[in-house]
């Protein structure tokens, strides 16, 4: 599906054709352990925020690779994935919606929805507008709410609208938007900007789980700790408008891991500070990631990389492998998808 980026990349069938074959086998009662995820009316869409005020920690690359893995690997039951690009840089949108700027705002962007800057025509429902804003990608069960270049003005525009009294609840806008389409997705992942802005507050408010990517370098570790120390104040503000906490502990994801002693020392410090909250599986630094970043795709989109990639394995291990912390985070997500929601774990004690 990414031949427009890498002409030498060829797939025998499309993902959609693979799904049709899979459905035909299931209909024919061919025994298979790979079946689509089945949700009942009590199952709830989960929202995962990927956030860190420190730039360069791999938030966007991690979000894109994890989303593609969860959406395409049959182990996860063909989960319906929604991506939200809350970063006005729009890099994640380039992965999945590269032609968004040429569509003349036929559908609203993340910023348009946040600012309520869209028109509802006669006969249209608000839910319909929000749903169409999540654009199709080359993966049938993965859609994205993209960022546009104009979304760079969202922060300033929100300050203006709040001052004028046009926005009464600035922290719950995204949560309300996602609740409108929660029946269309099993999991929504939000990629956030490297800041502590209104989009980030909204992402933290809307999320049922939080992942903090961190590179194992001293400067990144220090910057991440400085951001984490601000979270109690953030949570205090959000609690005043109905924030209930997260379904699971906040998790730290190690990215850009090179296996060197300096990196391991930083990881040891992180594990000591946040005991039990650091995911065992790491995303390795590799040429595969750099190739994909240059070509605006993930490690799961390039056949030559898929055939021999430790990076693809590390991403899949992150979302799949059983670890000392009880599994990759997909295990936690799937557990909450398959059980009625209950906020057994509120704001983690280390953030109080």
XYZ file of C-alpha atoms in Angstrom:
352
model
C 0.000 0.000 0.000
C 2.969 2.365 0.283
C 4.277 1.925 -3.268
C 3.953 5.692 -3.793
C 6.802 6.127 -1.295
C 8.944 3.102 -2.098
C 8.376 1.833 -5.661
C 10.393 -1.314 -4.948
C 7.961 -2.329 -2.197
C 5.391 -4.821 -3.508
C 2.655 -6.674 -1.646
C 0.887 -9.742 -3.047
C -2.496 -8.682 -1.657
C -3.919 -5.642 0.100
C -4.872 -5.673 3.772
C -8.535 -5.417 2.779
C -8.193 -8.505 0.571
C -6.528 -10.350 3.442
C -9.446 -9.483 5.731
C -11.927 -10.776 3.134
C -9.992 -14.046 2.900
C -9.938 -14.310 6.666
C -13.712 -13.716 6.864
C -14.326 -16.330 4.172
C -12.334 -18.908 6.142
C -14.268 -18.111 9.310
C -17.578 -18.346 7.422
C -16.485 -21.700 6.008
C -15.812 -22.798 9.594
C -12.131 -23.355 8.953
C -10.519 -23.622 12.371
C -8.510 -20.495 13.152
C -7.257 -18.811 16.295
C -7.478 -15.420 14.582
C -10.962 -13.984 14.841
C -12.221 -10.386 14.872
C -12.602 -8.840 18.314
C -16.188 -9.094 19.541
C -17.535 -6.313 21.773
C -20.789 -6.287 23.700
C -22.763 -3.214 24.695
C -20.893 -3.170 28.023
C -17.474 -2.935 26.401
C -16.027 0.525 26.223
C -13.659 2.133 23.745
C -10.330 2.860 25.411
C -8.304 6.017 24.819
C -4.518 5.970 25.051
C -2.627 9.264 25.284
C 1.047 9.320 24.288
C 2.580 12.385 25.904
C 5.826 13.992 27.030
C 6.738 17.665 27.064
C 10.250 16.706 25.951
C 10.568 16.690 22.171
C 12.409 13.974 20.259
C 11.356 11.108 22.515
C 9.678 9.185 19.692
C 6.049 9.987 20.506
C 4.895 10.116 16.893
C 6.972 7.174 15.627
C 5.850 5.058 18.584
C 2.205 6.023 18.101
C 2.266 5.198 14.395
C 4.086 1.886 14.746
C 1.976 0.718 17.677
C -1.254 1.659 15.875
C -0.251 -0.211 12.716
C 0.776 -3.242 14.755
C -2.488 -3.378 16.699
C -4.567 -2.798 13.561
C -2.913 -5.331 11.254
C -1.722 -8.163 13.461
C -4.511 -10.800 13.564
C -3.506 -11.675 17.131
C -5.354 -8.555 18.263
C -8.621 -9.425 16.584
C -8.670 -6.738 13.904
C -9.107 -3.943 16.440
C -10.760 -0.785 15.148
C -8.109 1.855 15.750
C -8.649 5.600 15.749
C -5.676 7.963 15.666
C -5.838 11.587 16.793
C -3.037 13.874 15.638
C -3.137 16.601 18.280
C 0.312 17.867 17.286
C 0.057 20.827 14.868
C 3.317 19.710 13.255
C 1.125 17.051 11.633
C 3.823 14.406 11.225
C 1.523 11.525 12.145
C -0.996 12.815 9.605
C 1.696 12.606 6.919
C 2.028 8.881 7.704
C -1.637 8.121 7.113
C -3.259 11.102 5.367
C -0.521 12.569 3.131
C -2.956 14.392 0.854
C -4.908 16.098 3.635
C -3.762 19.619 2.677
C -5.179 19.285 -0.842
C -8.682 18.392 0.294
C -9.688 22.026 0.907
C -11.038 21.299 4.360
C -13.742 18.971 3.050
C -13.685 17.482 6.532
C -12.580 19.280 9.708
C -9.142 18.795 11.224
C -8.307 18.234 14.877
C -7.994 21.993 15.345
C -11.303 22.691 13.615
C -13.121 20.319 15.957
C -11.385 21.713 19.034
C -12.445 25.256 18.096
C -15.906 24.178 16.919
C -14.929 25.715 13.581
C -17.100 23.675 11.231
C -20.538 23.917 9.677
C -23.399 21.498 10.281
C -25.638 21.557 7.215
C -29.366 20.911 7.228
C -30.063 17.283 7.967
C -26.575 16.642 9.344
C -25.786 15.556 12.874
C -22.756 16.636 14.908
C -21.778 12.975 15.299
C -21.714 12.580 11.498
C -19.291 15.501 11.108
C -16.961 14.132 13.790
C -17.089 10.634 12.325
C -16.202 11.835 8.816
C -13.314 13.856 10.250
C -11.639 10.509 11.026
C -10.309 9.779 7.550
C -9.716 6.371 6.036
C -6.159 5.093 5.629
C -4.599 2.230 3.679
C -5.444 0.028 6.674
C -9.224 -0.634 6.586
C -9.657 -0.742 10.372
C -7.476 2.293 11.102
C -8.717 5.870 10.688
C -7.108 9.172 11.603
C -8.268 12.600 12.721
C -5.473 14.602 11.084
C -3.838 17.872 11.983
C -3.650 20.671 9.427
C -1.088 23.437 9.099
C -3.702 25.883 10.412
C -3.906 23.912 13.662
C -0.791 25.778 14.782
C -3.183 28.577 15.761
C -5.308 26.403 18.061
C -3.587 27.388 21.307
C -3.811 31.144 20.653
C -7.379 30.830 19.345
C -8.475 28.949 22.462
C -7.072 31.664 24.730
C -9.052 34.227 22.732
C -12.285 32.225 22.790
C -11.976 31.585 26.528
C -11.391 35.291 27.189
C -14.494 36.136 25.155
C -16.559 33.528 26.988
C -17.072 31.453 23.818
C -15.541 28.346 25.424
C -16.811 27.421 28.871
C -15.119 24.032 29.352
C -11.670 24.187 27.693
C -10.380 20.879 29.114
C -13.204 18.516 28.145
C -13.627 19.378 24.460
C -11.711 16.375 23.100
C -13.291 13.969 25.582
C -16.755 15.061 24.444
C -15.756 14.738 20.776
C -14.380 11.224 21.196
C -17.407 10.065 23.151
C -19.510 10.905 20.081
C -17.658 8.255 18.034
C -16.666 5.803 20.771
C -18.919 3.126 19.258
C -16.832 3.199 16.051
C -13.500 2.287 17.668
C -12.039 -0.232 20.083
C -9.005 1.922 20.804
C -8.177 5.564 20.133
C -4.542 6.700 20.396
C -3.714 10.392 20.764
C -0.365 11.762 19.607
C 0.362 14.970 21.500
C 2.657 17.960 20.944
C 5.789 18.436 23.098
C 4.191 21.065 25.327
C 1.753 21.539 28.169
C -0.959 23.209 26.114
C -4.744 22.999 25.828
C -4.492 20.074 23.350
C -2.324 18.180 25.860
C -4.670 18.935 28.777
C -7.532 17.687 26.604
C -5.654 14.513 25.671
C -4.880 13.729 29.329
C -8.518 14.382 30.223
C -9.900 12.177 27.439
C -7.530 9.266 28.044
C -8.194 6.092 29.985
C -4.462 5.217 29.860
C -1.268 7.239 29.554
C 2.060 6.263 27.995
C 5.106 8.509 28.490
C 7.858 7.770 25.932
C 11.360 8.562 27.122
C 14.744 8.190 25.466
C 17.399 6.657 27.759
C 19.694 9.688 27.792
C 20.466 11.920 30.771
C 19.043 15.103 29.227
C 15.850 13.354 28.148
C 15.487 11.705 31.544
C 15.896 15.020 33.388
C 13.454 16.816 31.077
C 10.909 14.021 31.470
C 11.170 14.162 35.259
C 10.641 17.925 35.156
C 7.471 17.376 33.099
C 6.247 14.585 35.372
C 6.592 16.855 38.422
C 4.052 19.173 36.782
C 1.451 16.425 36.398
C 0.006 16.674 39.940
C -0.999 20.272 39.194
C -2.435 19.192 35.843
C -4.423 16.367 37.437
C -5.676 18.699 40.159
C -7.030 21.043 37.485
C -8.607 18.191 35.515
C -10.127 16.595 38.622
C -12.071 19.818 39.167
C -13.837 19.215 35.837
C -14.544 15.512 36.291
C -11.258 13.683 35.686
C -11.547 10.185 37.217
C -8.012 8.928 36.751
C -6.713 6.101 34.588
C -7.671 2.445 34.348
C -4.053 1.416 34.791
C -0.857 2.905 36.155
C 0.863 5.475 33.987
C 3.487 3.613 31.958
C 6.888 4.736 30.714
C 7.987 3.472 27.305
C 11.717 3.332 26.538
C 12.419 4.471 22.971
C 15.590 4.969 20.927
C 17.261 2.187 22.921
C 20.798 1.349 21.760
C 21.751 -1.190 24.426
C 24.760 0.781 25.672
C 25.753 1.075 29.325
C 24.804 4.748 29.497
C 21.300 3.932 28.315
C 20.988 1.063 30.791
C 22.069 3.361 33.637
C 19.285 5.816 32.776
C 16.761 2.972 32.583
C 17.880 1.743 36.004
C 17.300 5.227 37.423
C 13.864 5.401 35.805
C 12.895 1.969 37.138
C 14.090 2.954 40.614
C 12.064 6.167 40.567
C 8.913 4.629 39.064
C 9.013 1.047 40.259
C 6.707 -1.173 38.204
C 5.673 1.597 35.824
C 8.381 1.100 33.170
C 7.401 -1.273 30.355
C 9.936 -4.090 30.016
C 9.843 -4.102 26.231
C 11.649 -1.263 24.509
C 11.594 0.271 21.045
C 15.113 -0.021 19.683
C 16.945 2.628 17.746
C 17.585 1.303 14.246
C 18.022 2.103 10.594
C 14.501 0.730 10.032
C 13.014 3.572 12.058
C 15.064 6.156 10.176
C 14.067 4.710 6.790
C 10.408 4.757 7.769
C 10.623 8.297 9.140
C 12.107 9.488 5.847
C 9.366 7.752 3.883
C 6.498 8.663 6.245
C 5.429 5.137 7.057
C 5.830 2.546 9.815
C 7.961 -0.568 10.098
C 4.832 -2.606 9.339
C 4.311 -0.962 5.939
C 7.526 -1.952 4.144
C 7.855 -5.552 2.990
C 11.661 -5.507 2.872
C 11.743 -4.354 6.491
C 9.038 -6.777 7.604
C 10.992 -9.750 6.299
C 13.958 -9.091 8.595
C 13.460 -6.462 11.235
C 14.387 -6.488 14.896
C 12.547 -3.177 15.157
C 9.246 -4.642 13.991
C 9.772 -7.470 16.475
C 10.473 -5.020 19.297
C 7.267 -3.091 18.560
C 5.226 -6.271 18.393
C 6.892 -7.440 21.590
C 5.908 -4.194 23.259
C 2.228 -4.676 22.530
C 2.150 -8.465 22.767
C 4.771 -10.076 25.010
C 4.095 -11.187 28.549
C 6.505 -9.438 30.907
C 7.168 -9.088 34.584
C 4.766 -6.134 34.568
C 1.911 -8.351 33.425
C 2.231 -8.079 29.668
C 2.640 -5.573 26.901
C 0.192 -2.711 27.241
C -2.190 -4.326 24.732
C -2.834 -6.922 27.417
C -4.081 -4.137 29.688
C -6.080 -2.498 26.887
C -7.722 -5.758 25.833
C -8.527 -6.582 29.454
C -10.460 -3.343 29.817
C -12.127 -3.787 26.424
C -13.476 -7.153 27.470
C -14.661 -6.130 30.923
C -17.100 -3.437 32.032
C -15.050 -0.343 32.908
C -14.222 0.292 36.537
C -11.709 2.865 37.657
C -9.872 0.601 40.082
C -6.668 2.539 39.618
C -7.109 6.278 39.900
C -4.309 8.815 39.903
C -1.133 6.846 40.696
C 0.264 7.452 44.157
C 3.597 8.708 42.828
C 1.760 11.632 41.216
C -0.094 12.693 44.369
